[in-house]
Coordinates of C-alpha atoms in Angstrom, one line a residue:
M216 CA 129.4 97.2 109.7
I217 CA 131.4 100.3 110.4
E218 CA 130.2 102.6 113.2
L219 CA 130.4 106.4 112.6
T220 CA 129.4 108.7 115.5
D221 CA 128.7 112.4 115.2
T222 CA 129.2 112.1 111.5
N223 CA 127.8 113.7 108.3
S224 CA 126.8 112.9 104.8
A225 CA 130.3 113.4 103.3
K226 CA 131.8 110.9 105.8
I227 CA 129.1 108.4 105.2
A228 CA 129.7 108.6 101.4
A229 CA 133.4 108.3 101.9
E230 CA 132.8 105.1 104.0
F231 CA 130.8 103.7 101.1
V232 CA 133.8 104.1 98.8
R233 CA 136.1 102.5 101.4
A234 CA 133.7 99.6 101.8
R235 CA 133.7 99.0 98.1
T236 CA 137.5 99.2 97.9
R237 CA 137.8 96.7 100.7
A238 CA 135.4 94.3 98.9
G239 CA 137.4 94.7 95.7
S240 CA 134.3 96.0 93.9
P241 CA 134.6 99.7 92.9
A242 CA 131.4 99.3 90.9
M243 CA 128.6 97.5 92.7
G244 CA 126.0 97.4 89.9
M245 CA 123.3 98.9 92.0
V246 CA 120.1 99.9 90.3
M247 CA 118.4 102.3 92.7
T248 CA 118.4 103.9 96.1
L249 CA 115.9 102.6 98.7
I250 CA 115.2 104.8 101.7
I251 CA 113.6 103.2 104.7
V252 CA 112.0 105.5 107.4
A253 CA 111.2 103.6 110.5
P254 CA 111.2 104.0 114.3
E255 CA 114.0 102.4 116.3
E256 CA 111.8 99.5 117.4
D257 CA 110.9 98.5 113.8
A258 CA 114.2 99.3 112.1
A259 CA 115.8 95.9 112.4
D260 CA 112.9 94.0 110.9
A261 CA 112.6 96.6 108.1
M262 CA 116.3 96.4 107.2
L263 CA 116.1 92.6 107.2
A264 CA 113.2 92.7 104.8
A265 CA 115.1 95.1 102.6
K266 CA 118.1 92.8 102.7
R267 CA 116.1 89.9 101.3
A268 CA 114.5 92.2 98.7
S269 CA 118.0 93.5 97.7
R270 CA 118.9 90.1 96.3
E271 CA 116.5 90.8 93.4
H272 CA 117.2 94.6 93.4
P273 CA 120.8 95.5 94.2
S274 CA 120.4 98.9 95.9
R275 CA 122.0 101.4 98.1
V276 CA 119.7 101.0 101.2
L277 CA 119.5 104.0 103.5
G278 CA 117.7 103.3 106.8
V279 CA 116.7 106.5 108.5
I280 CA 115.7 106.5 112.2
L281 CA 114.2 109.9 113.3
G282 CA 114.8 110.5 117.0
D283 CA 113.9 113.3 119.3
A284 CA 114.0 116.6 117.4
R285 CA 115.0 118.6 120.5
G286 CA 118.5 119.6 121.4
A287 CA 121.8 119.7 119.5
P288 CA 122.0 117.8 116.1
H289 CA 123.6 114.4 116.1
V290 CA 124.1 112.0 113.1
H291 CA 125.2 108.4 113.8
A292 CA 125.5 105.8 111.2
Q293 CA 126.4 102.1 110.6
V294 CA 127.8 101.6 107.1
G295 CA 128.6 98.4 105.2
S296 CA 128.3 96.1 102.2
G297 CA 128.3 92.4 101.5
D298 CA 127.1 90.1 104.3
G299 CA 124.0 89.1 102.3
W300 CA 123.2 92.5 101.0
G301 CA 122.8 93.0 97.2
G302 CA 124.5 96.4 97.5
E303 CA 125.4 99.0 100.1
T304 CA 123.7 99.8 103.3
A305 CA 123.7 102.5 105.9
L306 CA 121.5 102.8 109.0
I307 CA 121.4 106.5 110.0
R308 CA 120.1 107.7 113.3
L309 CA 119.2 111.4 113.6
K310 CA 118.7 113.3 116.8
G311 CA 118.2 117.0 117.6
E312 CA 117.5 119.8 115.1
V313 CA 118.7 117.7 112.1
V314 CA 115.6 115.5 112.5
K315 CA 113.6 118.5 111.0
H316 CA 115.9 118.5 108.0
A317 CA 116.5 114.7 107.4
E318 CA 116.4 115.2 103.6
S319 CA 119.6 117.3 103.8
V320 CA 121.4 114.3 105.2
V321 CA 119.9 111.8 102.8
L322 CA 120.1 113.8 99.5
P323 CA 123.9 113.7 99.1
L324 CA 123.8 109.9 99.6
L325 CA 121.4 109.1 96.7
L326 CA 123.0 107.2 93.8
P327 CA 123.4 109.5 90.8
D328 CA 121.2 109.0 87.7
S329 CA 119.2 106.2 89.2
P330 CA 115.7 105.9 90.6
V331 CA 114.8 106.4 94.3
A332 CA 112.2 104.5 96.2
I333 CA 111.1 105.2 99.8
W334 CA 109.3 102.8 102.2
W335 CA 107.6 103.5 105.5
P336 CA 107.2 100.0 107.0
T337 CA 105.0 101.1 109.8
A338 CA 103.8 104.7 110.5
S339 CA 103.7 106.8 107.3
P340 CA 102.9 110.4 106.5
A341 CA 99.3 111.1 105.5
D342 CA 100.6 112.7 102.3
P343 CA 103.8 110.8 101.2
E344 CA 104.5 113.0 98.2
S345 CA 104.6 116.2 100.3
D346 CA 106.9 114.6 102.9
P347 CA 110.4 116.1 102.7
L348 CA 111.9 112.6 102.3
G349 CA 109.1 111.4 100.2
A350 CA 109.7 114.2 97.8
L351 CA 113.1 112.7 97.0
A352 CA 111.6 109.5 95.6
Q353 CA 109.8 108.5 92.4
R354 CA 108.2 105.5 94.2
R355 CA 106.6 106.0 97.7
I356 CA 105.6 102.8 99.5
T357 CA 103.4 102.7 102.6
D358 CA 101.7 99.9 104.5
S359 CA 98.4 100.8 106.0
S360 CA 98.1 97.2 107.4
A361 CA 101.0 97.9 109.7
A362 CA 99.5 101.0 111.3
S363 CA 99.3 100.7 115.0
R364 CA 95.7 101.8 115.0
G365 CA 93.0 102.9 112.6
K366 CA 94.2 100.7 109.7
S367 CA 91.2 101.4 107.5
T368 CA 91.3 105.1 108.3
A369 CA 95.0 105.1 107.3
M370 CA 94.2 103.4 104.0
I371 CA 91.5 106.0 103.2
A372 CA 94.0 108.7 104.0
Q373 CA 96.5 107.2 101.6
C374 CA 93.9 107.0 98.9
R375 CA 92.8 110.6 99.4
S376 CA 96.4 111.8 99.1
Y377 CA 97.2 109.6 96.1
A378 CA 99.8 111.0 93.7
P379 CA 101.6 109.2 90.8
G380 CA 104.3 107.0 92.3
N381 CA 102.4 106.2 95.6
T382 CA 101.5 102.7 96.5
D383 CA 100.6 100.6 99.6
L384 CA 101.6 97.1 100.4
S385 CA 97.9 96.4 101.2
W386 CA 97.4 96.7 97.5
T387 CA 100.4 94.5 96.7
R388 CA 99.0 91.7 98.9
L389 CA 96.0 91.6 96.4
T390 CA 98.1 90.7 93.3
P391 CA 97.4 86.9 93.5
W392 CA 93.7 87.4 94.3
R393 CA 93.3 89.8 91.4
A394 CA 95.1 87.5 89.0
L395 CA 92.9 84.5 90.1
L396 CA 89.7 86.5 89.8
A397 CA 90.6 87.9 86.4
A398 CA 91.5 84.4 85.2
S399 CA 88.2 83.0 86.5
L400 CA 86.2 85.4 84.4
D401 CA 88.4 84.5 81.4
Q402 CA 87.3 80.9 81.9
H403 CA 83.7 81.9 82.5
P404 CA 82.9 85.0 80.4
L405 CA 79.6 85.6 82.2
K406 CA 78.1 88.9 83.3
V407 CA 78.6 89.4 87.0
T408 CA 75.6 90.8 88.8
G409 CA 77.1 91.3 92.3
A410 CA 80.0 90.3 94.5
T411 CA 81.0 89.6 98.1
V412 CA 84.3 90.0 99.8
T413 CA 84.7 88.2 103.2
A414 CA 87.7 89.0 105.4
E415 CA 88.9 90.0 108.8
R416 CA 86.8 92.9 110.2
V417 CA 89.7 95.3 109.8
S418 CA 91.5 94.7 106.5
P419 CA 92.8 97.5 104.3
S420 CA 93.5 94.9 101.6
A421 CA 89.8 93.7 101.7
D422 CA 88.7 97.3 101.5
L423 CA 90.8 97.8 98.4
L424 CA 89.5 94.6 96.8
V425 CA 85.9 95.7 97.3
A426 CA 86.8 99.0 95.6
W427 CA 88.7 97.2 92.7
L428 CA 85.8 94.9 92.0
A429 CA 83.3 97.7 92.2
D430 CA 85.4 99.8 89.8
R431 CA 86.0 97.0 87.3
L432 CA 82.7 95.2 87.3
K433 CA 80.4 98.2 87.9
V434 CA 78.3 96.2 90.4
E435 CA 77.6 96.4 94.1
V436 CA 80.2 94.6 96.2
R437 CA 79.2 93.5 99.7
R438 CA 81.8 93.3 102.5
R439 CA 81.4 90.6 105.2
S440 CA 83.5 89.8 108.2
S441 CA 85.3 86.6 109.2
K442 CA 87.9 85.5 111.6
G443 CA 90.6 85.5 108.9
P444 CA 93.4 85.2 108.3
G445 CA 93.2 88.1 105.9
I446 CA 90.8 87.7 103.0
T447 CA 89.0 84.4 103.3
E448 CA 86.6 84.4 100.4
V449 CA 85.5 86.3 97.3
S450 CA 82.3 85.4 95.5
M451 CA 81.0 86.8 92.2
D452 CA 77.3 86.2 91.3
T453 CA 76.3 85.1 87.8
K454 CA 73.1 83.8 86.2
E455 CA 74.7 80.3 86.1
G456 CA 75.8 80.4 89.8
P457 CA 78.5 81.9 91.9
I458 CA 82.2 81.9 91.0
R459 CA 83.9 81.6 94.4
I460 CA 87.5 81.5 95.7
S461 CA 87.7 80.4 99.4
R462 CA 90.8 80.4 101.5
A463 CA 90.4 79.5 105.2
D464 CA 93.9 78.8 106.2
G465 CA 95.9 81.5 104.4
R466 CA 97.7 79.0 102.2
L467 CA 95.5 76.9 100.0
A468 CA 92.3 78.1 98.3
T469 CA 89.4 76.3 96.7
F470 CA 88.1 77.6 93.3
T471 CA 84.4 76.9 92.8
S472 CA 82.7 77.7 89.4
P473 CA 79.4 76.8 87.7
N474 CA 79.1 73.3 86.3
R475 CA 82.7 72.4 87.1
P476 CA 84.3 70.4 90.0
D477 CA 86.0 72.3 92.8
R478 CA 89.8 72.8 92.4
P479 CA 92.5 73.6 94.9
V480 CA 94.6 76.6 94.1
A481 CA 97.8 77.8 95.8
L482 CA 97.2 81.2 97.4
K483 CA 99.7 81.6 100.2
R484 CA 99.9 84.8 102.2
R485 CA 103.2 86.5 101.3
E486 CA 105.7 88.0 103.6
V487 CA 106.9 91.6 103.5
P488 CA 110.2 91.0 101.6
A489 CA 108.3 89.4 98.7
L490 CA 105.8 92.3 98.7
L491 CA 108.6 94.9 98.7
A492 CA 110.5 93.1 95.9
E493 CA 107.3 93.2 93.8
E494 CA 106.8 96.9 94.3
L495 CA 110.4 97.7 93.4
R496 CA 110.0 95.9 90.0
R497 CA 108.0 98.8 88.6
L498 CA 108.6 102.5 89.3
D499 CA 106.0 104.0 87.0
E500 CA 102.5 105.0 87.9
D501 CA 100.1 102.2 88.7
D502 CA 96.9 103.3 86.9
V503 CA 94.8 100.5 88.3
Y504 CA 95.7 101.4 91.9
A505 CA 95.0 105.0 91.1
A506 CA 91.5 104.1 89.9
T507 CA 90.9 101.8 92.9
A508 CA 92.1 104.4 95.4
A509 CA 89.7 107.0 93.9
R510 CA 86.8 104.4 94.1
L511 CA 87.6 103.6 97.7
V512 CA 87.4 107.3 98.6
K513 CA 84.0 107.5 97.0
L514 CA 82.8 104.3 98.8
G515 CA 84.1 105.7 102.1
A516 CA 82.2 108.9 101.6
K517 CA 78.9 107.0 101.1
K518 CA 79.2 105.3 104.5

């Protein structure tokens, strides 16, 4: 990594070119730009997660650390490529007046004619689309489960401000659950009369799962608490008996259905790099998430 102190966008871009030349690869085959906005204490973990995700999605990764907005502007950067990265990377630290105009530093560094995604691994704006950096991206990824406090409130706020291109990793965590539940109803085409989701007391993913089931099945979905980890059980009531998926250890689930023996099902909790890689596979609007977000807002208003 090359250290650049008191630099600017032009010098960072020039260092990208020099890094490619040193590597003997003038064309890196990158498919997108990924912007990561994180505080100093979370930046290292976020960049490591992006590094692992970049093996599937070669990208120009721009880590942005917003410091104190008071005082004279300073831009410092660490720039490099290779070393396990699928593309180029720059970790940019902003201080002073330039913090209020971070988009002016990032905009010249975006890859031309390619999509842009932005990820807030911890604290995220209440309205990602209207955020100056968020406005640069077609895909805006938040993670309400990583909020330091008020995780459920943060999830509701993201749902209220939903715009095409928004998503949350709390939703991505549900992909295996949703696939299993949909497959179970394919195997048992029975009318569902009610459902129950059991999870940790504070779980944005469980809240979204309740909203998804209520929106898709048009039934009342109850929410119960457990010690976790995460979601521990989903049960759907039918006239022949419950269809149930139970996962007590966060790794292996038990699938129970009427008139059939119980079956073990792999349902391991996934790490952030896998979640991020999944979200970067599609950059169009997620209509199902949009409908689920709208339903969660309605359910929250009834409480």
